[in-house]
Coordinates of C-alpha atoms and ligand atoms in Angstrom, one line a residue:
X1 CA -11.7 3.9 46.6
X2 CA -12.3 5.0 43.2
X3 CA -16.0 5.0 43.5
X4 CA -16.0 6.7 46.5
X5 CA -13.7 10.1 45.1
X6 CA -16.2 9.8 42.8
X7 CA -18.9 10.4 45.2
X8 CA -17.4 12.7 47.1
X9 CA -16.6 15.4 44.3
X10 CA -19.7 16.4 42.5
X11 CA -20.8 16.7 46.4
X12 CA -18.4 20.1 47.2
X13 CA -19.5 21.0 43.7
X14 CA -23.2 20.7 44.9
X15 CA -22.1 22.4 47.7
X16 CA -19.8 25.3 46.6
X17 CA -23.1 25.9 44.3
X18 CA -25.6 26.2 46.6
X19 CA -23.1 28.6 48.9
X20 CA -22.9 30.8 45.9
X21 CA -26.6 30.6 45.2
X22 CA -27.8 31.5 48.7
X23 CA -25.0 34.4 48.9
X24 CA -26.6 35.8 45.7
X25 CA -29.9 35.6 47.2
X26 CA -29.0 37.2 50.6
X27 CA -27.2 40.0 48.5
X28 CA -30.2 40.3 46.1
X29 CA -33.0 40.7 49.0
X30 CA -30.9 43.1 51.1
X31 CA -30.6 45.3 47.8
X32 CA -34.0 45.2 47.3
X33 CA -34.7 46.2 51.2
X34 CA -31.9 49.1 51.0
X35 CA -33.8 50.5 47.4
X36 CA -35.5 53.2 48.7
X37 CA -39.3 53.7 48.1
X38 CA -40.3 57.1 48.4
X39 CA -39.5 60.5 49.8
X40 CA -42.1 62.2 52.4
X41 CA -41.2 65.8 53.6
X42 CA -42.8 68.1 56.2
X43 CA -42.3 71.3 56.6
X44 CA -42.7 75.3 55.6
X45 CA -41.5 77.0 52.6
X46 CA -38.2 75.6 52.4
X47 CA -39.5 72.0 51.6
X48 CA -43.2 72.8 50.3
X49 CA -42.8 72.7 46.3
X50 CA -47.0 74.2 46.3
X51 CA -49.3 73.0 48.5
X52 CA -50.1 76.6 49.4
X53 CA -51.3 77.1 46.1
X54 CA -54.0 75.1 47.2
X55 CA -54.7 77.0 50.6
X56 CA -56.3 80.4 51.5
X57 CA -53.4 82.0 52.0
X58 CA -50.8 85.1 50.9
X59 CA -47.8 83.2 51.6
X60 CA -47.5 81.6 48.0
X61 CA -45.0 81.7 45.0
X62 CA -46.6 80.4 42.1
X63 CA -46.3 83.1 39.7
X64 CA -43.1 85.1 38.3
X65 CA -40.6 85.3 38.7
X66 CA -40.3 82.3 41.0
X67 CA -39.4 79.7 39.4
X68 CA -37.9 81.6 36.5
X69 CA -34.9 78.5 36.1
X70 CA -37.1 75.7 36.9
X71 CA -38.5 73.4 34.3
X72 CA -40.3 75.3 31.7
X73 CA -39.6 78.2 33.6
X74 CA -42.4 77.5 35.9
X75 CA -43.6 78.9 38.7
X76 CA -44.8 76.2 40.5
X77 CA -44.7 77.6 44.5
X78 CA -41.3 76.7 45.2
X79 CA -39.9 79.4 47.2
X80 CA -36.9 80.0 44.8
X81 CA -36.0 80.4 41.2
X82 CA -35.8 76.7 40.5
X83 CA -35.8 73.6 42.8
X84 CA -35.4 72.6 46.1
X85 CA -33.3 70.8 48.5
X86 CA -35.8 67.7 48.9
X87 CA -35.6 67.8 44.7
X88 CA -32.4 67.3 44.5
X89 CA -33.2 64.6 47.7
X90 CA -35.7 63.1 45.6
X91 CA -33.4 62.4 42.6
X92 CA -30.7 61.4 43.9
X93 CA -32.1 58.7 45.5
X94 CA -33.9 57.4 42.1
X95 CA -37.3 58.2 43.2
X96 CA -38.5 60.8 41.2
X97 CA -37.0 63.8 39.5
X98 CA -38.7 66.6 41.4
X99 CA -41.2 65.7 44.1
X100 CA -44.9 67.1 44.2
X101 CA -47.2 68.8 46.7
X102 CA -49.4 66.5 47.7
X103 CA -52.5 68.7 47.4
X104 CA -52.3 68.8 43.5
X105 CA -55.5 67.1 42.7
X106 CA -53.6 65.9 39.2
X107 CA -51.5 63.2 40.9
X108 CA -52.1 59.9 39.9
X109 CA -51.3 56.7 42.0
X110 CA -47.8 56.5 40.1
X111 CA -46.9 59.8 41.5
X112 CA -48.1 59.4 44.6
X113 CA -46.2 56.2 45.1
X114 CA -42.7 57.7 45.1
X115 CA -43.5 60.7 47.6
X116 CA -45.3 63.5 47.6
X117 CA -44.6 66.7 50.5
X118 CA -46.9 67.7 52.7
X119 CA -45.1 70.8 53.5
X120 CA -46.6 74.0 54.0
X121 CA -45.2 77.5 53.3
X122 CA -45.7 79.8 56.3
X123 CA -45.8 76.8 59.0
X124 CA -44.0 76.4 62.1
X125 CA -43.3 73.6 64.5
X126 CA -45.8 75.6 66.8
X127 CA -49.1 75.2 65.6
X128 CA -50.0 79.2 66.2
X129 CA -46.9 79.7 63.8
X130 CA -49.0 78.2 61.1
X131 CA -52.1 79.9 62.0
X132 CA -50.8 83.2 61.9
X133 CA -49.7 82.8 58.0
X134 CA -52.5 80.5 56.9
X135 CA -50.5 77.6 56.5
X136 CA -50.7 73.8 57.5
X137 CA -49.9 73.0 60.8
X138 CA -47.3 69.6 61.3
X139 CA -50.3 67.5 62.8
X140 CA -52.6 68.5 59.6
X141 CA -49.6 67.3 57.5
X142 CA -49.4 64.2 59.4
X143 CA -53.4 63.9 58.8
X144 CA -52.4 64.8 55.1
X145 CA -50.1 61.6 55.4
X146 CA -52.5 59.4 56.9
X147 CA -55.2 61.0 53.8
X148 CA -52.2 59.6 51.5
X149 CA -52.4 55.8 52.8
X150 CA -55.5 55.8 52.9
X151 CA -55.9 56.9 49.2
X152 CA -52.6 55.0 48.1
X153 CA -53.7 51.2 49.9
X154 CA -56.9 51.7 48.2
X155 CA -55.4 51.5 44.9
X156 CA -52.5 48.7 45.5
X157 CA -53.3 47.3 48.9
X158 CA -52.5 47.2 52.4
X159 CA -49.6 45.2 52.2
X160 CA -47.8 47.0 49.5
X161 CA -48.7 50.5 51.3
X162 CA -46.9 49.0 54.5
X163 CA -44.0 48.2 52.4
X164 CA -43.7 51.6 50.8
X165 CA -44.5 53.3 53.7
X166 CA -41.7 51.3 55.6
X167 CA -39.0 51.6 52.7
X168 CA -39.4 55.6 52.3
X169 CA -37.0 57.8 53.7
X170 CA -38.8 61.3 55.3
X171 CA -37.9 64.7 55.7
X172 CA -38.8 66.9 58.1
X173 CA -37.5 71.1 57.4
X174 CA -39.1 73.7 59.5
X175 CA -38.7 76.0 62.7
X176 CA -37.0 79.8 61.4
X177 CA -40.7 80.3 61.2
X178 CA -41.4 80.1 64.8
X179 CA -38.9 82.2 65.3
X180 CA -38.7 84.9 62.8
X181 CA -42.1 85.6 62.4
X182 CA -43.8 84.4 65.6
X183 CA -41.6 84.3 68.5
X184 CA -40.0 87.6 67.5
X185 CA -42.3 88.7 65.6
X186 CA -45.1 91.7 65.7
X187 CA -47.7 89.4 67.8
X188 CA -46.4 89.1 71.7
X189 CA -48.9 85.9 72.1
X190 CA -45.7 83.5 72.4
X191 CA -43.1 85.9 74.0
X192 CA -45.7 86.6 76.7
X193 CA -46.2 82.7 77.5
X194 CA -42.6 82.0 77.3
X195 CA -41.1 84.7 78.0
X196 CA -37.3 83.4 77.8
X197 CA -36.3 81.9 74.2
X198 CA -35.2 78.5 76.0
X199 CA -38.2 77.9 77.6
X200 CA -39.9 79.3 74.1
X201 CA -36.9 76.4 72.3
X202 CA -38.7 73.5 75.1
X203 CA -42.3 74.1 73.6
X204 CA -41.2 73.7 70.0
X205 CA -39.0 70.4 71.0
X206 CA -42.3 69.2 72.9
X207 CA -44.5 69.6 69.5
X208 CA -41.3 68.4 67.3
X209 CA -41.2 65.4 69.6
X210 CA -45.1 64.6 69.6
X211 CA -44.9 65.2 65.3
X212 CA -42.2 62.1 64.8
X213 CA -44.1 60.1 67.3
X214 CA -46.9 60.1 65.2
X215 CA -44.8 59.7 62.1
X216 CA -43.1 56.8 63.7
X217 CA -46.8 55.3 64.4
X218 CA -47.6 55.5 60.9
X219 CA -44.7 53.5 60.0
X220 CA -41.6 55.9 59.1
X221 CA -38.5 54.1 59.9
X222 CA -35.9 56.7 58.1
X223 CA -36.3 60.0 59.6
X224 CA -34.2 62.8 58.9
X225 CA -34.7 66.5 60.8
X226 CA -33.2 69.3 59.0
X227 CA -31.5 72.2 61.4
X228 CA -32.3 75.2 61.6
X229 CA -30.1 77.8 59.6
X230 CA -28.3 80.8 60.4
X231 CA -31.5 83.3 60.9
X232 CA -29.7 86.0 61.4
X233 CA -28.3 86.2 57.9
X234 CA -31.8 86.0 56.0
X235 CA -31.6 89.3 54.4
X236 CA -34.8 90.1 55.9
X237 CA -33.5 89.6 59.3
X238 CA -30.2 91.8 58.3
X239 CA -32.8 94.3 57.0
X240 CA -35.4 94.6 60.1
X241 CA -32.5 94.7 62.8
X242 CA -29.5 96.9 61.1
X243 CA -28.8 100.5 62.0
X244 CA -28.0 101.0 58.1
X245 CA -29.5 98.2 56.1
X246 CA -28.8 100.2 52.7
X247 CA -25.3 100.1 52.9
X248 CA -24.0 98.1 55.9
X249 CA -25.4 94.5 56.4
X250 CA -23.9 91.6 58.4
X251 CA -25.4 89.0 59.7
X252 CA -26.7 89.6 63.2
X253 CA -25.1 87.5 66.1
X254 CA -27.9 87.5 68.3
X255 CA -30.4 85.3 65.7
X256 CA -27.4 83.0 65.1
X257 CA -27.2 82.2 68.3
X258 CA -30.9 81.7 69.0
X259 CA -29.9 79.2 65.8
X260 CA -27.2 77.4 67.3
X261 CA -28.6 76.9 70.9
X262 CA -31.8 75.9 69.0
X263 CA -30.0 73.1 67.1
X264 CA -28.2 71.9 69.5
X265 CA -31.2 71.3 71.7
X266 CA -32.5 69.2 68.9
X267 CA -29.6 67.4 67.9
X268 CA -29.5 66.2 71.6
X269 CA -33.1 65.3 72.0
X270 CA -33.3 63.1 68.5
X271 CA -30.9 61.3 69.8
X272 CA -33.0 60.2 72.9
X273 CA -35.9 59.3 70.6
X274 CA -34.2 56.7 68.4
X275 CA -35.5 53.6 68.6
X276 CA -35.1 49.4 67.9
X277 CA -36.5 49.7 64.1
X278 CA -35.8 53.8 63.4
X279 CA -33.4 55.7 62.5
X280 CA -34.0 59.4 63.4
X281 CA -30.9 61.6 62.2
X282 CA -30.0 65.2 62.5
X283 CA -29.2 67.1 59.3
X284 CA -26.9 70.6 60.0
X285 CA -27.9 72.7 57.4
X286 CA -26.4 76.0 59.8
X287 CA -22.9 75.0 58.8
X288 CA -23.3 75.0 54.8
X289 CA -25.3 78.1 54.8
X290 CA -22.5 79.8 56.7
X291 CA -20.1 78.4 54.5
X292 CA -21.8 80.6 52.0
X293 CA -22.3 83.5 53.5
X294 CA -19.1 83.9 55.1
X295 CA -17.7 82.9 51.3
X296 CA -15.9 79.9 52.5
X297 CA -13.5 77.1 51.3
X298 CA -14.0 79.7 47.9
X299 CA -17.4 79.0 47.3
X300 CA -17.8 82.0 44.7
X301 CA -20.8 83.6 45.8
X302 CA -20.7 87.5 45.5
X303 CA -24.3 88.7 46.8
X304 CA -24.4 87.2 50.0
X305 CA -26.5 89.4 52.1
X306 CA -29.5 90.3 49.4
X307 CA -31.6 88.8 47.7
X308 CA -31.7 88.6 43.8
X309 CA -35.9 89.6 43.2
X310 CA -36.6 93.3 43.7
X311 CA -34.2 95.6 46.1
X312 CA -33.3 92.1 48.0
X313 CA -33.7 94.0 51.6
X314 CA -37.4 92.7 52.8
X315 CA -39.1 90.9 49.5
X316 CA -40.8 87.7 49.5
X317 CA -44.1 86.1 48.8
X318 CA -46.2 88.6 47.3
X319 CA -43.9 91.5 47.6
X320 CA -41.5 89.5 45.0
X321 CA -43.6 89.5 41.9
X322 CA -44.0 90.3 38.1
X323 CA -43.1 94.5 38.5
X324 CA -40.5 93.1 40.8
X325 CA -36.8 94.1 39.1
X326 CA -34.3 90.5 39.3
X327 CA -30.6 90.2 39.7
X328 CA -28.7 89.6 36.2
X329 CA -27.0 86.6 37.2
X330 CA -28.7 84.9 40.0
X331 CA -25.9 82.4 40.6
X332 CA -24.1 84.8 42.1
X333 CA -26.5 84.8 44.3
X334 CA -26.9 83.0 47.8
X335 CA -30.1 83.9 48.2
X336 CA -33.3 84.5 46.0
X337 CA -35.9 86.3 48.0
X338 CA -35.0 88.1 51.6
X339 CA -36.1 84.7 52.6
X340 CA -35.2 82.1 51.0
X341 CA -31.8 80.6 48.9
X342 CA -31.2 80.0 45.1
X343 CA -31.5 76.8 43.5
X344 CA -27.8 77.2 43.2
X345 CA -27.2 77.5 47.1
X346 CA -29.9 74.9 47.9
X347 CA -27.8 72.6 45.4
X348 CA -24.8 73.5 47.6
X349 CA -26.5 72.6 50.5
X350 CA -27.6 69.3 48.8
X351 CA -24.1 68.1 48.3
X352 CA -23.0 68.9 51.9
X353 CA -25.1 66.8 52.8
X354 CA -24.4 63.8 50.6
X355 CA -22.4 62.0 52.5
X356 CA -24.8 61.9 55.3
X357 CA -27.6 60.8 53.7
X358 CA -25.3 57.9 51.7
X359 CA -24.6 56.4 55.5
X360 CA -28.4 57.0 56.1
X361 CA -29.7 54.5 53.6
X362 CA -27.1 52.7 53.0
Ligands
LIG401 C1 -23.1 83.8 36.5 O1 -22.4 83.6 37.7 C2 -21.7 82.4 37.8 C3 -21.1 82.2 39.2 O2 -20.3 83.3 39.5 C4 -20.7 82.2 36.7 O3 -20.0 81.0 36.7 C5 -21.4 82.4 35.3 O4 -20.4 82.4 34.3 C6 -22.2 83.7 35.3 N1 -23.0 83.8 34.1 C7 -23.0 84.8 33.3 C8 -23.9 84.7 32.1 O5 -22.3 85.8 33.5

């Protein structure tokens, strides 16, 4: 009897241990499979941090006053005074503080380990979109990518580039381009293919769709597809289609809703390409930018409808520059060029979308 208690004790004990043990080991290796590797973005000039720098092209912002508040006061061809969205991305997640354009030849392997963007100011979902500014189209960004495992399995294998690859979470931000400088822009070449803007919206799903297919090929599981914003609140946009831009400027209805029937088209059709092993999710940017413009839920911005560099009606790229006059306090600012937000509103649009990108890796 005595003998056999005995026995039987230092048994659970075993046992309880070895519960506990394999617990802590199924908790440890699904940490280690939810850390996340890297950030990879695609895009134009609201995710490209200066890979036109590199690129024969006017549609650059690497001298001042861009990037007036970043670190060192650099310009380093972010679009804005300081960082980005995908920065703020970038450091949240513990990969990096800001992330790189992937065509700086000073990268090392380090760098290029925890993401890189392969974004493209200028660039479009439709590959004329890109043409017409000089800019990379999204297949020579996914060639970009491929250029990037190529480089990065050289240096620390196959295996471990697989696992990166399959860890990292992407980005992909693009589209008011197509619209806003092609579509209704000066050249007719797409308005006369397409002539209605929904069968124009169908052509740039079709190229969006073909883009994440390849993406998915090369192994991106964690795919997230940024909206597109209210266009018709870009200053420039206020500017080109107002009566009175000087003194009376709204946002103009008719872009929004090319905006809103545009993201809703995509929201639907990512939802159609998820699959087994990916998980493809929509990120609404349309809402927090409103939020900002219409000055809502007292978000104290009090230039919503101009930009802070020069008169803040039509400058960007080149036409916002060193002789260029600036806003005295550009947080009061939604956005920084006639084009393109301030670090402060892209932070705002960063934490509206916390939440959604918590569920997304977690
Ligand atoms: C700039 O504007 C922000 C937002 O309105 C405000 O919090 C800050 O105090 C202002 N800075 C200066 C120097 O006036």
């Amino acid at each position: 009897m005595r003998s056999k208690i005995g026995y039987t004790i230092p048994n659970i004990v075993f046992l309880l241990f070895l519960i506990n043990v394999v617990s802590l080991l199924y908790q440890f290796c699904n940490a280690e499979s939810e850390k996340v590797s890297a950030v990879f973005v695609f895009g134009d000039s609201t995710v490209d941090p200066g890979n036109n720098n590199y690129l024969p092209t006017v549609a650059r912002a690497n001298f001042p006053p861009y990037g007036k508040d970043f670190v060192n006061h650099k310009p380093t061809g972010r679009f804005s005074n300081g960082r980005l969205v995908t920065d703020f991305i970038a450091s949240f997640l513990g990969v990096k503080e800001n992330l790189p354009p992937f065509l700086d030849p000073t990268l090392t392997i380090d760098d290029l380990m925890t993401g890189v963007s392969f974004a493209s100011s200028g660039g479009g979902y439709d590959p004329f979109t890109s043409q017409l500014s000089g800019a990379l189209t999204t297949s020579q960004q996914l060639d970009l990518f491929r250029d990037y495992k190529r480089k990065v399995s050289m240096a620390i294998g196959k295996e471990r580039t697989d696992d990166l690859i399959r860890k990292a979470v992407y980005i992909v931000s693009s589209g008011t381009n197509d619209f806003a400088f092609n579509y209704y822009g000066a050249i007719v070449v797409r308005r006369t293919a397409y002539p209605t803007i929904s069968s124009y919206q169908n052509f740039l799903w079709q190229n969006i769709e073909s883009f994440l297919q390849g993406l998915m090929v090369e192994g991106a599981q964690k795919i997230g597809v940024v909206s597109a914003p209210p266009i018709g609140c870009l200053p420039a946009i206020i500017t080109a289609n107002s009566k009175d831009p000087i003194h009376s400027r709204k946002c103009i209805e008719r872009f929004n809703s090319i905006s809103i029937d545009y993201n809703k088209l995509l929201e639907n059709n990512l939802k159609g390409l998820q699959r087994w092993n990916t998980r493809i999710i929509y990120a609404d940017i349309y809402k927090p930018v409103m939020d900002m413009v219409t000055r809502n839920r007292q978000i104290d911005f009090e230039e919503v409808h101009r930009g802070c560099c020069g008169s803040g009606l039509i400058e960007a790229d080149f036409m916002c520059n060193q002789n260029s006059p600036v806003c005295t306090n550009v947080s009061k600012y939604v956005f920084w060029d006639s084009f393109h937000p301030t670090e402060r509103a892209y932070n705002f649009i960063f934490k509206s979308l916390e939440t959604l990108i918590r569920q997304y890796i977690g």
